[in-house]
Short mmCIF file of C-alpha atoms and ligand atoms in Angstrom, two decimals:
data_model
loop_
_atom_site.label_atom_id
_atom_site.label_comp_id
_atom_site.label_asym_id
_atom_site.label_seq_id
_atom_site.Cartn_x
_atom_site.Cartn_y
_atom_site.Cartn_z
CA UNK A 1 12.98 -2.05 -20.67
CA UNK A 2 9.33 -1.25 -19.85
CA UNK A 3 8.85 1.23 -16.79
CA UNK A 4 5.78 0.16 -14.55
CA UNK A 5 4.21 3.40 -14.51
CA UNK A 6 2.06 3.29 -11.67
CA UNK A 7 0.86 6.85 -11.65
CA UNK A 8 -0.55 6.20 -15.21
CA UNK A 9 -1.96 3.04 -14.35
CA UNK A 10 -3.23 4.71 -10.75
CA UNK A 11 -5.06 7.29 -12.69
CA UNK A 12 -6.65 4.38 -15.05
CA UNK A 13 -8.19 2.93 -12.09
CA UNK A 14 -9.69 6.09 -10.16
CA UNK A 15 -11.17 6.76 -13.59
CA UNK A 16 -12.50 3.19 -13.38
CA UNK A 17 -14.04 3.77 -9.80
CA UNK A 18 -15.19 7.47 -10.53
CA UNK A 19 -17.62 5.63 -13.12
CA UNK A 20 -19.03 3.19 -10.57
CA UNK A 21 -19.22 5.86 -8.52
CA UNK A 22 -21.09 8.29 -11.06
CA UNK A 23 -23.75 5.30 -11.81
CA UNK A 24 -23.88 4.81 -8.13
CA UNK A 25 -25.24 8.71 -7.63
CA UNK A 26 -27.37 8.01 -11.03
CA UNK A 27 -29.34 4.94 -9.29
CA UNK A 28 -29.53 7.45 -5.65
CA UNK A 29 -27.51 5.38 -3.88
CA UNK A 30 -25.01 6.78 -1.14
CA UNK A 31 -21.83 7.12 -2.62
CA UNK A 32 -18.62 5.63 -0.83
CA UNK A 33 -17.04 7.22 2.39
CA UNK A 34 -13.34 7.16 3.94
CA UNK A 35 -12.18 9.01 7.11
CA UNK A 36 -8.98 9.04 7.78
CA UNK A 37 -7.52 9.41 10.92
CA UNK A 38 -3.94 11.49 11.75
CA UNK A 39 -2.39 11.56 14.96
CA UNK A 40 -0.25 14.34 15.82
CA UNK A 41 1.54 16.58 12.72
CA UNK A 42 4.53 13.93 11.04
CA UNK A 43 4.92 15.70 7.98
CA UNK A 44 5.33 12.59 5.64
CA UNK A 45 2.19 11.29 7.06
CA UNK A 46 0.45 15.01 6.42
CA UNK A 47 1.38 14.50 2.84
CA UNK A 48 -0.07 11.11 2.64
CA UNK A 49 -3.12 11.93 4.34
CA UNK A 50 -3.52 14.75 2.31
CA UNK A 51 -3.21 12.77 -0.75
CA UNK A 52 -6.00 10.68 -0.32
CA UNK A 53 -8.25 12.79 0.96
CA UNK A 54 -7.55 14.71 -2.78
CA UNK A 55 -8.50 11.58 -4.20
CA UNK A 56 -11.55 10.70 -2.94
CA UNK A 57 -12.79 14.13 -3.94
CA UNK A 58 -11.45 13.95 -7.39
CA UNK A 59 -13.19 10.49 -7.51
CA UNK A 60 -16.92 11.61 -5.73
CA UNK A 61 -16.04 9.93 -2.93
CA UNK A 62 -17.09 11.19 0.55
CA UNK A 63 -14.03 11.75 2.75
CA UNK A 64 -13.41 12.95 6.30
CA UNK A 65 -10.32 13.56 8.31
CA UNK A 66 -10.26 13.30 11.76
CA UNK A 67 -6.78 15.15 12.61
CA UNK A 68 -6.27 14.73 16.06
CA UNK A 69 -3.34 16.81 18.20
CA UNK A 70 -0.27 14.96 19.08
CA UNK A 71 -1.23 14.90 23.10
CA UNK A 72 -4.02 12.55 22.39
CA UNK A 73 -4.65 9.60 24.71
CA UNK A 74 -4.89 6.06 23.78
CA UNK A 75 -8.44 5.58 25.15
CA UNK A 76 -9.56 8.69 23.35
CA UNK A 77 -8.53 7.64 20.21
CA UNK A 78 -10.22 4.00 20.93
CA UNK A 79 -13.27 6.30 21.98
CA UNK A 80 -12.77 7.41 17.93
CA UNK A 81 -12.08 3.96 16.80
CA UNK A 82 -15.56 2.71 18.29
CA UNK A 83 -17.76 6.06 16.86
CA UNK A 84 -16.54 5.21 13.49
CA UNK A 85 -16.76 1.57 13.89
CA UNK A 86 -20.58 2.51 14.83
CA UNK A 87 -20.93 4.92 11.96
CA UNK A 88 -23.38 4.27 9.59
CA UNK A 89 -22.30 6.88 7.30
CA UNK A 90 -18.17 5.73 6.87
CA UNK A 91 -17.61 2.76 5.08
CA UNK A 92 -14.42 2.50 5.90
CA UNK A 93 -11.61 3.98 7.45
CA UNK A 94 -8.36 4.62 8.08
CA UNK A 95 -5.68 5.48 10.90
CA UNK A 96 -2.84 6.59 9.60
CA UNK A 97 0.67 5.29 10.80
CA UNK A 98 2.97 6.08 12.41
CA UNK A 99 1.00 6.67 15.66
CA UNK A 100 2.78 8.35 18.75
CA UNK A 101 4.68 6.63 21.12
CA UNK A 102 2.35 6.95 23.90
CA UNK A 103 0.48 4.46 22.03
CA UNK A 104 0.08 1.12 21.38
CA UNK A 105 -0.57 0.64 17.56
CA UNK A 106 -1.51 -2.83 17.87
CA UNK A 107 -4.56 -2.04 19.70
CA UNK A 108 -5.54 0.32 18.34
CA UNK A 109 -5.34 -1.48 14.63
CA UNK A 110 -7.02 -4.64 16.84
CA UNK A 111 -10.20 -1.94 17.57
CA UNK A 112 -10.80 -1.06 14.16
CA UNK A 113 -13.77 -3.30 13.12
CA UNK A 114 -12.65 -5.50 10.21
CA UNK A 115 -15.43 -5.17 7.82
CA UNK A 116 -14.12 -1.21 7.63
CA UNK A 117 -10.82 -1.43 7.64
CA UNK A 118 -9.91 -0.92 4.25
CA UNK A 119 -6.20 -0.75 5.07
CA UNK A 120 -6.69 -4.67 5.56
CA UNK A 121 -4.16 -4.20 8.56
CA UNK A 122 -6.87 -6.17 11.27
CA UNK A 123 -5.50 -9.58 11.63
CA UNK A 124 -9.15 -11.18 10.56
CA UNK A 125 -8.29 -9.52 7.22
CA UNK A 126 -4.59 -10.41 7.10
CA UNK A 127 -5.76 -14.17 7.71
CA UNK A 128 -8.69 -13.97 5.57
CA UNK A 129 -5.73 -12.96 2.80
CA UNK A 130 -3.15 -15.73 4.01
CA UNK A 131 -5.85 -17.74 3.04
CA UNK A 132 -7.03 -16.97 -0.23
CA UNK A 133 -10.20 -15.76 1.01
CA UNK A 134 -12.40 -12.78 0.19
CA UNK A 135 -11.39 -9.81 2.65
CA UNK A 136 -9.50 -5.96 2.02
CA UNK A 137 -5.45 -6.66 0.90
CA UNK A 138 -3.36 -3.78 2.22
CA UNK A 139 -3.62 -1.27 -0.64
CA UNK A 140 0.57 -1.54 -1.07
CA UNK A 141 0.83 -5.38 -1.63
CA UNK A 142 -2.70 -5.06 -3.20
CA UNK A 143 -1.05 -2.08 -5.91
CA UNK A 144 2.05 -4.16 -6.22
CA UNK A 145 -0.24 -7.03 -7.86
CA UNK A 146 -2.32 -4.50 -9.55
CA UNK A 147 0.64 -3.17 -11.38
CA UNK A 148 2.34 -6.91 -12.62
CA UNK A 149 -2.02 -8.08 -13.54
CA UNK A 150 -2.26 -4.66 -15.84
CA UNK A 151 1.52 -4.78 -17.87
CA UNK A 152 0.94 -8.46 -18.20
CA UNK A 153 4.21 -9.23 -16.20
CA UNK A 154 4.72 -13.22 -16.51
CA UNK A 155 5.60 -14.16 -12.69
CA UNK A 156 4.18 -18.06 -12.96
CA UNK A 157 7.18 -20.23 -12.35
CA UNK A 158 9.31 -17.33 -11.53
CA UNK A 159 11.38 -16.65 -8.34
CA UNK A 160 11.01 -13.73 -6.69
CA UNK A 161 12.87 -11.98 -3.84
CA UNK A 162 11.22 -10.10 -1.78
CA UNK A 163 13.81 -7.72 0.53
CA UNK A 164 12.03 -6.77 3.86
CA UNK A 165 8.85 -8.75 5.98
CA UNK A 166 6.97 -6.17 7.16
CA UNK A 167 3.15 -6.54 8.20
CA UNK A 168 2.37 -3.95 5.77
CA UNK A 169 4.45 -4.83 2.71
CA UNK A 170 7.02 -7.48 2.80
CA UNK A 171 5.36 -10.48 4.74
CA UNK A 172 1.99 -10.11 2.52
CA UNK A 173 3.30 -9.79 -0.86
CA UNK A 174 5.55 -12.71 -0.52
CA UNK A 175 1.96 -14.60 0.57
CA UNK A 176 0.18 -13.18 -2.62
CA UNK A 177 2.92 -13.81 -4.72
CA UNK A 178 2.99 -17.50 -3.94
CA UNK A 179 -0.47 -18.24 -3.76
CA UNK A 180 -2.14 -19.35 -7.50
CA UNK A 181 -3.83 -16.97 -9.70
CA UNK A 182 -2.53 -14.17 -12.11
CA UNK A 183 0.50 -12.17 -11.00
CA UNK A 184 0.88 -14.92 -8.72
CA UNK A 185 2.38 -18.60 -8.81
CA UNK A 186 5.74 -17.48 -8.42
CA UNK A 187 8.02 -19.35 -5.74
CA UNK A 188 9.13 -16.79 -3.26
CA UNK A 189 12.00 -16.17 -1.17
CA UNK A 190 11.49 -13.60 1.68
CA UNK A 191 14.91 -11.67 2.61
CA UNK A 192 15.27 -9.50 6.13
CA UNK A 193 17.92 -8.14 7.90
CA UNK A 194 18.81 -10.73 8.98
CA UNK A 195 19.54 -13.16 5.92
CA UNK A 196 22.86 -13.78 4.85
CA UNK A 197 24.13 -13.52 0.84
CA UNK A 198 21.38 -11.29 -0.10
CA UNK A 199 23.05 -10.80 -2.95
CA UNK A 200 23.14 -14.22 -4.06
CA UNK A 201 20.16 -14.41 -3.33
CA UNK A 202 18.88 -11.62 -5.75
CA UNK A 203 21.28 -12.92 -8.52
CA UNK A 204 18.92 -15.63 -8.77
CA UNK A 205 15.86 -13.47 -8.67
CA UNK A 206 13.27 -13.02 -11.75
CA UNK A 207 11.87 -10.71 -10.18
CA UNK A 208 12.65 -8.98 -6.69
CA UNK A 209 10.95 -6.66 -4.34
CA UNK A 210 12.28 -4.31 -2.55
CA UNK A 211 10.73 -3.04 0.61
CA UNK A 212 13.33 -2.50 2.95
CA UNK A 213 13.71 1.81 3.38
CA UNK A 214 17.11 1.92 2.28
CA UNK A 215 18.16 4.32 -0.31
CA UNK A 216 20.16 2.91 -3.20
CA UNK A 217 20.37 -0.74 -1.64
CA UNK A 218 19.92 -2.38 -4.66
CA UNK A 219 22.64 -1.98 -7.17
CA UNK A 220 23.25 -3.47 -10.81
CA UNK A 221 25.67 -6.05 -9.84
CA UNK A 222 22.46 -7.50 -7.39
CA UNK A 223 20.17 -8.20 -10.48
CA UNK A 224 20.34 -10.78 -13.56
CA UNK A 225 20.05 -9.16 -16.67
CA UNK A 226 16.16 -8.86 -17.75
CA UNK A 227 14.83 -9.02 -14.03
CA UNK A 228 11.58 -7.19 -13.01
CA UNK A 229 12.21 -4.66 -10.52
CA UNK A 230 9.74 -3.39 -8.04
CA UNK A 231 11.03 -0.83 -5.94
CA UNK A 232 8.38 -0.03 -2.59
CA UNK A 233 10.88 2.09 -0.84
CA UNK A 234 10.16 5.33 -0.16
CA UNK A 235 12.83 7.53 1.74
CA UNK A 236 12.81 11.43 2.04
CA UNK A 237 16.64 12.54 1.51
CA UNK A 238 18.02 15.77 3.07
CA UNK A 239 18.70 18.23 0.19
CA UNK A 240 19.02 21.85 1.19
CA UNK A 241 19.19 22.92 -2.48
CA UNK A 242 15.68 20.74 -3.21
CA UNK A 243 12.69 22.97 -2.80
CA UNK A 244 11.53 21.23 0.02
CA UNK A 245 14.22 20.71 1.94
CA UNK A 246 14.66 16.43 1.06
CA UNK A 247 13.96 14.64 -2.27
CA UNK A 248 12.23 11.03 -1.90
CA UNK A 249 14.28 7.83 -3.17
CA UNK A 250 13.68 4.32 -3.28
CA UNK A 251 15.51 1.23 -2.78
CA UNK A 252 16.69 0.70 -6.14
CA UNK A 253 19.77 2.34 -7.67
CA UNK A 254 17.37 3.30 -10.44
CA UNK A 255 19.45 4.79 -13.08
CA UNK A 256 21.75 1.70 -13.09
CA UNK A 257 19.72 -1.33 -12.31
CA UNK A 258 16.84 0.02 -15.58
CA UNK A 259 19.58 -0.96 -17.54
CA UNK A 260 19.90 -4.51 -16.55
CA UNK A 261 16.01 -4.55 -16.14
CA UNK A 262 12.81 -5.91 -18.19
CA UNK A 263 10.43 -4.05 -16.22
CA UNK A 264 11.00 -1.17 -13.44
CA UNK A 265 9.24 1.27 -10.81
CA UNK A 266 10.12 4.71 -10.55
CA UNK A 267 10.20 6.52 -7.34
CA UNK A 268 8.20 8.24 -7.44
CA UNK A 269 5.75 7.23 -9.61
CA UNK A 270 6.04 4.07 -9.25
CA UNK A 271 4.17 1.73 -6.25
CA UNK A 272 3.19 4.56 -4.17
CA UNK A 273 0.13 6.11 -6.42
CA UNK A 274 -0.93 2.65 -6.65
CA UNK A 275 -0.92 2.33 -3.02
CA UNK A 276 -3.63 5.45 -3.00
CA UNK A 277 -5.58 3.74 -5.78
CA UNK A 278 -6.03 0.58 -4.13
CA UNK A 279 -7.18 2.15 -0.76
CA UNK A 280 -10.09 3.36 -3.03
CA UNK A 281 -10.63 0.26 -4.44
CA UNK A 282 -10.99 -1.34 -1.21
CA UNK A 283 -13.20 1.87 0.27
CA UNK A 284 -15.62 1.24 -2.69
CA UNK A 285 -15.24 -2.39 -2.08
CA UNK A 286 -16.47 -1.67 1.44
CA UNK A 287 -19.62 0.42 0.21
CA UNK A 288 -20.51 -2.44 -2.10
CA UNK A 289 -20.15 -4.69 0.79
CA UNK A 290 -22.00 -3.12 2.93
CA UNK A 291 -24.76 -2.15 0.23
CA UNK A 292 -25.19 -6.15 -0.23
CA UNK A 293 -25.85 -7.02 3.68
CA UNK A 294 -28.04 -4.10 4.06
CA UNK A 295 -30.43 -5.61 1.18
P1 LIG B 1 9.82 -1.64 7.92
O1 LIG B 1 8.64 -2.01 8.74
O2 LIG B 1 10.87 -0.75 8.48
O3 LIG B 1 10.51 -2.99 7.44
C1 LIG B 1 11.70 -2.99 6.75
C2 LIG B 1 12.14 -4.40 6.47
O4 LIG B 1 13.37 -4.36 5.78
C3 LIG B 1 12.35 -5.24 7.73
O5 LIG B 1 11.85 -6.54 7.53
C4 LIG B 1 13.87 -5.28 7.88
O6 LIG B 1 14.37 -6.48 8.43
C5 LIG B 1 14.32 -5.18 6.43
N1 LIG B 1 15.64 -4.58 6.32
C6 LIG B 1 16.06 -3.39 6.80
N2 LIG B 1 17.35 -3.17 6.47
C7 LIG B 1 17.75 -4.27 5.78
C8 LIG B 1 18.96 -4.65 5.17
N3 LIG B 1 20.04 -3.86 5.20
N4 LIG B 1 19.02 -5.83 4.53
C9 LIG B 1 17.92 -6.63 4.49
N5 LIG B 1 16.74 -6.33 5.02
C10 LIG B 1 16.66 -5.16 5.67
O7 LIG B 1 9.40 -0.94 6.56
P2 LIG B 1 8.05 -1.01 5.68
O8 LIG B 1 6.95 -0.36 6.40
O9 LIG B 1 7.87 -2.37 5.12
O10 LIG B 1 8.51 -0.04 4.50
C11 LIG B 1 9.62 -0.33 3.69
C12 LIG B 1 9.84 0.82 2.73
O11 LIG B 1 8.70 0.92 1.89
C13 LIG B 1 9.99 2.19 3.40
O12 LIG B 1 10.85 2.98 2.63
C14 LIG B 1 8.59 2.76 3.35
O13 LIG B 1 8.57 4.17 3.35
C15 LIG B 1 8.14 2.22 2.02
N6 LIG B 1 6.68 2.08 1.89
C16 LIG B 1 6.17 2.50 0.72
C17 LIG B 1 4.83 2.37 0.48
C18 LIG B 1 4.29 2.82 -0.83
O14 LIG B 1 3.13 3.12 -0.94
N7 LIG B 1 5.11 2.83 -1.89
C19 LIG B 1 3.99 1.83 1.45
C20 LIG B 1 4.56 1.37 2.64
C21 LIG B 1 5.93 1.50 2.85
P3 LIG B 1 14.05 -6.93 9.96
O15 LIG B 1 12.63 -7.41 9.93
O16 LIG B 1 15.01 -8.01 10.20
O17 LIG B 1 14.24 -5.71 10.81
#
């Protein structure tokens, strides 16, 4: 059994990017720049916001955050949306989710001007990736493919099971999965809440992915001996004896199902540092992007 270890293969590719950023500073060019944009004080989305801003620093990225208080308004925050669309210095931003009630998410995602939006969430660049064309891939699917393209994972031919159809996760990595190219050609079978025999389902799997939010859903008797296991969940468990209070979990019964697996993610440690990675990617993506219409 071979554990996907995105955090080593995460750090691989900021190295990669901190050297195309180093030659970029060499030649005087500007360097890339993400904001990121938090709404209010979640503390899971604190932690993930903090994370990347640590990132782009570590990598000589520029980076901004734009921490707004809870009360804000939906046309303020559009009011943001536009200054940063009309930015010269961001290349791309971010706003980070889950927004408040009081607004509506899909506009504001709609407002965010699709050559910037490096979380690939607009639907130009959802379509643009439904369609095999050159755009930003949401940095979690995007990872996910990373991940299987690095460890050489064979999925050509293969089935895979993907557990959850979320915008963000579930819905585009069953698209990238089935579409031709490496890490890629599989035939795909996309699982919700609402599908019946999951379990059968995953029985038959090669590989499957879960992205559902449910701790421990996927147990040993679920997989076929030498699966691939890819584990996106990402749940914070009350634990008063835990240092902070909760411990995060996946999906995956992890210390039963590695022992039926060929290759697994850890959580953590798994897809979530490549999630961080790829939002770089796609920021310096964005810089070179922007570099090439300017000229
Ligand atoms: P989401 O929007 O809540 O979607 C969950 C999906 O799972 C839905 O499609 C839902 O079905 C399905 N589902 C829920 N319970 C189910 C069940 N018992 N059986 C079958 N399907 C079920 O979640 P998400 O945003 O995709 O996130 C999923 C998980 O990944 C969460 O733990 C999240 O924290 C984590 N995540 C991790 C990363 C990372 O970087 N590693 C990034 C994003 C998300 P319906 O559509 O029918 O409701």
């Amino acid at each position: 059994m071979v554990i996907l270890d995105g955090k080593k293969i995460s750090n691989q590719i900021k190295d990669e990017i901190a050297t195309e950023v180093a030659q970029m500073k060499e030649r005087g060019e500007k360097v890339p720049h993400l904001a990121a944009v938090l709404v209010g004080n979640d503390g899971a989305s604190l932690t993930y916001v903090g994370s990347k801003v640590r990132s782009c620093k570590r990598i000589g990225f520029e980076s901004t955050l734009k921490h707004l208080p809870e009360e804000t308004t939906e046309a303020e925050l559009l009011q943001l949306v536009k200054d940063l669309n009309d930015d010269p210095e961001i290349d791309g931003y971010i706003v980070q989710l889950p927004l408040p009630k009081h607004i509506d998410e899909q506009k504001v995602l709609m407002a965010v001007h699709p050559d910037k939006d490096v979380d690939g969430f607009h639907p130009t660049n959802f379509g643009k990736m439904a369609l095999d064309m050159e755009t930003f891939i949401s940095a979690t699917p995007y990872g996910i493919m990373e991940l299987l393209r690095r460890y050489d994972v064979e999925t050509e031919g293969k089935h895979a099971v993907v557990i959850g159809r979320s915008h963000i996760v579930g819905r585009p990595i069953s698209i990238l999965m089935s579409q031709k190219g490496k890490a890629a050609n599989a035939t795909v079978t996309l699982c919700h809440s609402r599908t019946k025999n999951i379990k059968e389902l995953t029985l038959q799997a090669d590989i499957v992915i879960s992205a559902l939010g449910v701790p421990h859903f996927l147990k040993a008797d679920m997989v076929k001996p030498g699966a691939v296991i890819i584990d996106v969940g990402i749940t914070r468990v009350e634990d008063k004896s835990a240092e902070k209070g909760y411990y995060i979990t996946g999906d995956v019964d992890y210390e039963n199902v590695r022992k039926k697996a060929s290759f697994i993610t850890p959580v953590p440690g798994g897809v979530g540092p490549m999630t961080i990675a790829m939002l770089l990617k796609n920021t310096l993506l964005a810089r070179e992007r922007h570099m090439a219409k300017a000229l």
